[in-house]
CSV table of C-alpha atoms and ligand atoms in Angstrom, one decimal:
chain,number,residue,atom,x,y,z
K,1,MET,CA,-19.7,-103.6,37.8
K,2,SER,CA,-20.5,-100.0,37.0
K,3,PRO,CA,-17.7,-98.0,35.5
K,4,SER,CA,-15.4,-96.1,37.6
K,5,PRO,CA,-16.6,-92.4,38.3
K,6,LEU,CA,-13.0,-91.1,37.4
K,7,SER,CA,-13.1,-92.1,33.7
K,8,ILE,CA,-15.4,-89.4,32.7
K,9,PRO,CA,-13.5,-86.6,34.0
K,10,VAL,CA,-10.2,-88.2,32.6
K,11,MET,CA,-12.0,-88.4,29.1
K,12,MET,CA,-12.9,-84.5,29.2
K,13,SER,CA,-9.3,-83.7,30.0
K,14,VAL,CA,-8.1,-85.5,26.7
K,15,VAL,CA,-10.8,-83.6,24.8
K,16,VAL,CA,-9.9,-80.4,26.5
K,17,LEU,CA,-6.3,-81.1,25.6
K,18,ILE,CA,-6.8,-81.9,21.8
K,19,LEU,CA,-8.7,-78.8,21.7
K,20,ILE,CA,-6.0,-76.8,22.9
K,21,SER,CA,-3.4,-78.2,20.9
K,22,LEU,CA,-5.5,-77.5,17.7
K,23,MET,CA,-5.6,-73.8,18.7
K,24,PRO,CA,-2.3,-72.4,17.6
K,25,ALA,CA,-2.8,-74.1,14.1
K,26,GLN,CA,-6.2,-72.3,13.5
K,27,SER,CA,-4.8,-69.0,14.5
K,28,SER,CA,-2.0,-69.1,12.0
K,29,SER,CA,-4.2,-69.8,9.5
K,30,SER,CA,-5.9,-66.6,10.0
K,31,SER,CA,-2.9,-64.4,10.4
K,32,PRO,CA,-3.3,-61.2,8.4
K,33,THR,CA,-2.4,-61.3,4.7
K,34,LEU,CA,-1.3,-58.4,2.7
K,35,THR,CA,-1.4,-58.7,-1.3
K,36,ILE,CA,-0.8,-56.3,-4.1
K,37,THR,CA,-2.1,-56.3,-7.7
K,38,PRO,CA,-0.3,-55.8,-10.0
K,39,ARG,CA,3.4,-56.8,-8.8
K,40,ILE,CA,4.7,-55.0,-11.7
K,41,LEU,CA,3.4,-51.3,-12.5
K,42,LYS,CA,3.8,-50.3,-16.3
K,43,LYS,CA,4.5,-46.7,-15.7
K,44,SER,CA,4.9,-44.0,-13.1
K,45,GLY,CA,1.5,-42.8,-11.8
K,46,ASP,CA,-0.1,-46.3,-12.5
K,47,THR,CA,-2.4,-47.6,-9.7
K,48,VAL,CA,-1.7,-50.5,-7.3
K,49,LEU,CA,-4.4,-52.3,-5.4
K,50,ILE,CA,-3.5,-53.2,-1.8
K,51,GLU,CA,-5.7,-55.8,-0.2
K,52,TRP,CA,-5.6,-57.0,3.4
K,53,SER,CA,-7.6,-59.7,5.1
K,54,ASN,CA,-7.7,-61.5,8.6
K,55,VAL,CA,-6.9,-58.7,10.7
K,56,SER,CA,-8.4,-59.5,14.1
K,57,SER,CA,-10.1,-57.0,16.4
K,58,PRO,CA,-8.9,-54.1,14.1
K,59,SER,CA,-8.2,-50.7,15.8
K,60,ASN,CA,-9.2,-47.5,14.0
K,61,LEU,CA,-5.5,-46.7,14.1
K,62,ASP,CA,-4.1,-49.6,12.0
K,63,TRP,CA,-2.2,-48.3,9.4
K,64,LEU,CA,-0.7,-49.1,6.0
K,65,GLY,CA,3.1,-48.2,5.4
K,66,ILE,CA,4.7,-47.7,2.0
K,67,TYR,CA,8.3,-48.3,1.7
K,68,SER,CA,11.0,-47.9,-0.9
K,69,PRO,CA,13.3,-49.5,-1.3
K,70,PRO,CA,11.4,-52.5,0.1
K,71,ASP,CA,14.1,-53.3,2.7
K,72,SER,CA,13.7,-50.2,4.3
K,73,SER,CA,13.5,-50.1,8.1
K,74,HIS,CA,10.1,-50.1,9.8
K,75,ASP,CA,10.2,-46.4,10.8
K,76,CYS,CA,11.7,-45.3,7.4
K,77,PHE,CA,8.2,-45.4,5.5
K,78,ILE,CA,7.7,-42.8,3.0
K,79,GLY,CA,3.9,-42.5,3.3
K,80,TYR,CA,1.1,-44.2,5.3
K,81,LYS,CA,-2.7,-44.4,5.3
K,82,PHE,CA,-4.9,-45.5,7.9
K,83,LEU,CA,-6.6,-49.0,7.1
K,84,ASN,CA,-10.0,-47.1,8.2
K,85,SER,CA,-9.7,-45.2,4.9
K,86,SER,CA,-11.3,-48.4,3.4
K,87,PRO,CA,-15.2,-48.8,4.1
K,88,SER,CA,-14.8,-52.7,5.3
K,89,TRP,CA,-11.8,-51.9,7.8
K,90,ALA,CA,-13.9,-53.0,10.7
K,91,SER,CA,-14.5,-56.5,9.3
K,92,GLY,CA,-10.6,-57.0,9.2
K,93,SER,CA,-10.2,-56.7,5.6
K,94,GLY,CA,-10.3,-54.1,3.0
K,95,SER,CA,-8.2,-52.5,0.3
K,96,ILE,CA,-6.6,-49.1,-0.9
K,97,SER,CA,-5.6,-48.2,-4.2
K,98,LEU,CA,-2.6,-46.1,-4.8
K,99,PRO,CA,-1.1,-44.1,-7.7
K,100,LEU,CA,2.8,-44.6,-7.2
K,101,THR,CA,5.5,-42.7,-8.8
K,102,ASN,CA,8.4,-44.4,-10.2
K,103,LEU,CA,11.3,-44.0,-7.8
K,104,ARG,CA,13.6,-46.2,-10.0
K,105,SER,CA,13.5,-48.6,-6.8
K,106,LYS,CA,11.2,-51.0,-5.6
K,107,TYR,CA,8.5,-50.6,-3.4
K,108,SER,CA,6.7,-52.7,-0.5
K,109,PHE,CA,3.9,-52.3,1.8
K,110,ARG,CA,3.4,-53.3,5.6
K,111,ILE,CA,0.6,-53.2,7.8
K,112,PHE,CA,1.0,-52.2,11.6
K,113,ARG,CA,-1.2,-52.5,14.7
K,114,TRP,CA,-1.3,-49.0,16.4
K,115,THR,CA,-3.7,-48.3,19.4
K,116,GLN,CA,-4.7,-45.0,21.1
K,117,SER,CA,-2.5,-45.9,24.2
K,118,GLU,CA,0.7,-46.0,22.1
K,119,VAL,CA,0.0,-42.4,20.5
K,120,ASP,CA,3.1,-40.5,21.4
K,121,LEU,CA,2.6,-36.7,21.0
K,122,THR,CA,6.5,-36.2,21.4
K,123,LYS,CA,7.1,-37.5,18.0
K,124,LEU,CA,5.2,-35.5,15.3
K,125,ASP,CA,5.7,-35.3,11.6
K,126,GLN,CA,5.7,-32.1,9.9
K,127,ASP,CA,2.2,-31.7,9.8
K,128,HIS,CA,2.2,-32.0,13.5
K,129,ASN,CA,0.5,-35.4,13.5
K,130,PRO,CA,1.8,-38.1,15.8
K,131,LEU,CA,4.1,-40.6,13.9
K,132,PRO,CA,2.1,-44.1,13.5
K,133,GLY,CA,4.0,-46.6,15.6
K,134,THR,CA,5.7,-49.6,14.3
K,135,ALA,CA,5.7,-51.8,17.3
K,136,HIS,CA,3.4,-54.4,15.9
K,137,LEU,CA,4.0,-55.5,12.2
K,138,LEU,CA,0.7,-57.6,11.0
K,139,SER,CA,1.8,-58.3,7.6
K,140,GLN,CA,3.9,-57.3,4.6
K,141,SER,CA,3.3,-57.4,0.9
K,142,ASN,CA,5.7,-58.8,-1.9
K,143,PRO,CA,7.9,-56.3,-3.5
K,144,LEU,CA,6.3,-54.2,-6.3
K,145,GLY,CA,8.4,-52.8,-9.4
K,146,PHE,CA,8.0,-51.1,-12.7
K,147,ALA,CA,8.3,-52.4,-16.0
K,148,ALA,CA,11.6,-51.3,-17.8
K,149,GLY,CA,12.1,-49.5,-21.1
K,150,ARG,CA,8.9,-47.4,-21.2
K,151,GLY,CA,10.4,-44.2,-22.3
K,152,PRO,CA,10.9,-40.9,-21.1
K,153,GLU,CA,9.1,-39.3,-17.6
K,154,GLN,CA,8.4,-35.9,-16.2
K,155,VAL,CA,8.7,-33.9,-19.3
K,156,HIS,CA,9.1,-30.3,-19.2
K,157,LEU,CA,9.5,-27.2,-21.3
K,158,ALA,CA,11.6,-24.6,-20.6
K,159,PHE,CA,13.1,-21.2,-21.9
K,160,THR,CA,16.3,-20.6,-23.4
K,161,ASP,CA,18.1,-17.2,-23.8
K,162,GLU,CA,16.8,-17.4,-27.5
K,163,GLU,CA,13.2,-16.4,-28.3
K,164,SER,CA,13.1,-18.9,-30.9
K,165,GLU,CA,14.1,-21.8,-29.1
K,166,MET,CA,12.4,-24.2,-26.2
K,167,ARG,CA,14.3,-26.6,-24.0
K,168,VAL,CA,12.7,-30.1,-23.8
K,169,MET,CA,13.7,-31.8,-20.3
K,170,PHE,CA,12.9,-35.3,-19.2
K,171,LEU,CA,13.9,-38.6,-17.3
K,172,ALA,CA,14.7,-41.6,-18.2
K,173,GLU,CA,16.1,-44.8,-16.5
K,174,ASP,CA,19.7,-45.0,-18.4
K,175,ALA,CA,22.2,-42.9,-20.3
K,176,GLU,CA,21.5,-44.3,-23.7
K,177,LYS,CA,21.5,-41.7,-26.5
K,178,ARG,CA,18.3,-40.0,-27.0
K,179,TYR,CA,16.9,-37.4,-29.3
K,180,VAL,CA,14.0,-34.7,-29.5
K,181,ARG,CA,12.3,-35.0,-32.8
K,182,TYR,CA,10.0,-32.1,-34.4
K,183,GLY,CA,8.8,-30.7,-37.2
K,184,GLU,CA,5.6,-28.8,-38.5
K,185,GLU,CA,3.5,-32.0,-39.2
K,186,GLU,CA,3.3,-35.0,-37.1
K,187,GLU,CA,4.4,-37.0,-40.1
K,188,GLU,CA,7.3,-35.0,-40.8
K,189,MET,CA,9.4,-34.9,-37.9
K,190,ASP,CA,12.4,-34.0,-39.8
K,191,GLU,CA,14.4,-32.0,-37.3
K,192,VAL,CA,16.3,-33.6,-34.5
K,193,ALA,CA,17.8,-32.3,-31.4
K,194,VAL,CA,20.3,-34.4,-29.6
K,195,ALA,CA,19.6,-34.3,-25.7
K,196,ARG,CA,22.3,-33.6,-23.5
K,197,VAL,CA,22.3,-36.0,-20.4
K,198,GLU,CA,23.2,-35.4,-16.9
K,199,ARG,CA,23.1,-37.1,-13.6
K,200,TYR,CA,23.7,-36.0,-9.8
K,201,GLU,CA,24.7,-38.1,-7.2
K,202,ARG,CA,24.3,-38.7,-3.5
K,203,ASP,CA,27.5,-37.1,-3.0
K,204,ASP,CA,26.1,-34.0,-4.5
K,205,MET,CA,23.6,-33.4,-1.9
K,206,CYS,CA,24.2,-31.0,0.8
K,207,ASP,CA,22.7,-32.1,3.7
K,208,ALA,CA,20.8,-35.2,5.4
K,209,PRO,CA,18.7,-37.2,5.1
K,210,ALA,CA,19.3,-36.6,0.9
K,211,ASN,CA,22.9,-37.4,1.3
K,212,SER,CA,22.2,-40.5,3.4
K,213,SER,CA,21.4,-43.9,2.2
K,214,VAL,CA,18.2,-43.6,3.9
K,215,GLY,CA,16.9,-40.2,2.4
K,216,TRP,CA,18.8,-40.6,-1.2
K,217,ARG,CA,16.6,-41.3,-4.2
K,218,ASP,CA,18.0,-42.4,-7.4
K,219,PRO,CA,17.1,-39.2,-9.6
K,220,GLY,CA,17.5,-41.1,-13.1
K,221,TRP,CA,19.2,-39.5,-16.0
K,222,VAL,CA,17.9,-36.0,-16.9
K,223,PHE,CA,17.8,-35.3,-20.5
K,224,ASP,CA,17.8,-31.9,-21.9
K,225,GLY,CA,17.1,-31.2,-26.0
K,226,VAL,CA,16.7,-27.8,-27.5
K,227,ILE,CA,14.1,-27.2,-30.3
K,228,LYS,CA,15.2,-24.3,-32.3
K,229,GLY,CA,13.7,-22.0,-35.2
K,230,LEU,CA,10.0,-21.6,-33.4
K,231,LYS,CA,8.3,-18.7,-34.7
K,232,LYS,CA,7.5,-15.9,-32.4
K,233,GLY,CA,4.3,-16.3,-29.9
K,234,VAL,CA,3.9,-20.1,-30.2
K,235,ARG,CA,2.0,-21.9,-27.6
K,236,LEU,CA,3.5,-25.1,-26.7
K,237,GLU,CA,1.6,-27.9,-25.1
K,238,VAL,CA,3.0,-31.3,-24.2
K,239,ILE,CA,0.5,-34.5,-24.4
K,240,GLN,CA,1.4,-38.0,-23.6
K,241,LYS,CA,0.9,-40.6,-26.5
K,242,ALA,CA,0.6,-44.3,-26.0
K,243,GLY,CA,2.5,-44.1,-22.7
K,244,VAL,CA,5.7,-43.9,-24.3
K,245,ARG,CA,6.0,-40.8,-26.6
K,246,PHE,CA,5.4,-37.2,-26.0
K,247,ILE,CA,4.1,-34.8,-28.6
K,248,VAL,CA,4.8,-31.1,-28.4
K,249,LEU,CA,2.2,-29.2,-30.2
K,250,CYS,CA,2.3,-25.6,-31.1
K,251,HIS,CA,0.4,-23.4,-33.3
K,252,GLY,CA,1.1,-24.5,-36.8
K,253,MET,CA,4.1,-26.4,-35.5
K,254,LYS,CA,4.3,-29.8,-34.0
K,255,THR,CA,7.0,-31.5,-32.5
K,256,GLN,CA,7.6,-35.2,-31.2
K,257,MET,CA,9.9,-36.6,-29.1
K,258,LYS,CA,10.8,-40.3,-29.2
K,259,PRO,CA,12.7,-42.3,-26.4
F,301,NAG,C1,-8.3,-66.3,6.8
F,301,NAG,O1,-8.6,-67.0,7.8
F,301,NAG,C2,-9.3,-68.0,8.0
F,301,NAG,C3,-9.6,-68.8,9.0
F,301,NAG,O2,-9.6,-68.3,10.1
F,301,NAG,C4,-8.9,-68.9,6.6
F,301,NAG,O3,-9.9,-70.1,6.3
F,301,NAG,C5,-8.8,-68.2,5.5
F,301,NAG,O4,-8.0,-68.7,4.3
F,301,NAG,C6,-7.8,-66.9,5.8
F,301,NAG,N1,-7.8,-66.0,4.6
F,301,NAG,C7,-6.4,-65.8,4.0
F,301,NAG,C8,-6.8,-64.8,2.8
F,301,NAG,O5,-5.6,-66.0,4.2
F,302,NAG,C1,25.6,-35.0,4.9
F,302,NAG,O1,25.4,-33.6,4.9
F,302,NAG,C2,25.9,-33.0,6.2
F,302,NAG,C3,26.3,-31.5,6.1
F,302,NAG,O2,26.9,-31.1,5.3
F,302,NAG,C4,27.3,-33.7,6.7
F,302,NAG,O3,27.2,-33.2,8.2
F,302,NAG,C5,27.3,-35.1,6.8
F,302,NAG,O4,28.3,-35.8,7.2
F,302,NAG,C6,26.6,-35.7,5.4
F,302,NAG,N1,26.3,-37.3,5.6
F,302,NAG,C7,26.9,-37.9,4.9
F,302,NAG,C8,26.6,-39.2,5.1
F,302,NAG,O5,27.6,-37.6,3.9
């Protein structure tokens, strides 16, 4: 007896069913990934490497959103870059390096699919570019933070009303007592000015979005120390040393600030 002609189509349909049931598992293992290196930056201005892969059929409008705090809603990105700024974007993977300012809050990153047909010319940013669409999230990163205890940041020099004085202003993450130490030699920083410390709060902001939870940024603590007894006509220059100390150099006189 020859086999029934029906048995072949039945076997084929079993094969087709197995193939179909394998499909979802395969596509989930190739879902886009977004990773950051490192997860903790040492200081403000250091660079994070953001890498993505497995983005299928890349669009040249696919973009990377920068978020801080990390749980901000999709449309509250604080900056963005198109993935096509990476030379390998068309392959579905690539990387972008970004220097990040310490906002005293963590960051996170998300990549989105955006296509030409979704460009909405009625929603423009301040530079008159259409705001990128957030309808299709591809992937999001882990949060990124900054190492604690890295000392003063954003050091600025300013005048006071006295010719023989300079004001040294800087930011820190807490209100602990800090000093500006100065003297004529780097090894002899005998003069000390206690820095005054102040802070402003969200309630002090006069308008939205700065006075709302979305636009408010923790300013840190603002320190202010006054260097006295400077000679007339000195030129001051601030240089950063070992990431944590700032030296204020002037002709014939050096001052050093310690956290
Ligand atoms: C990308 O997808 C392939 C399968 O399509 C998988 O083997 C690979 O591990 C994925 N890569 C990442 C980084 O997830
Ligand atoms: C922010 O400031 C504006 C203008 O003063 C005010 O109308 C608004 O209520 C404020 N919002 C919050 C959350 O305080």
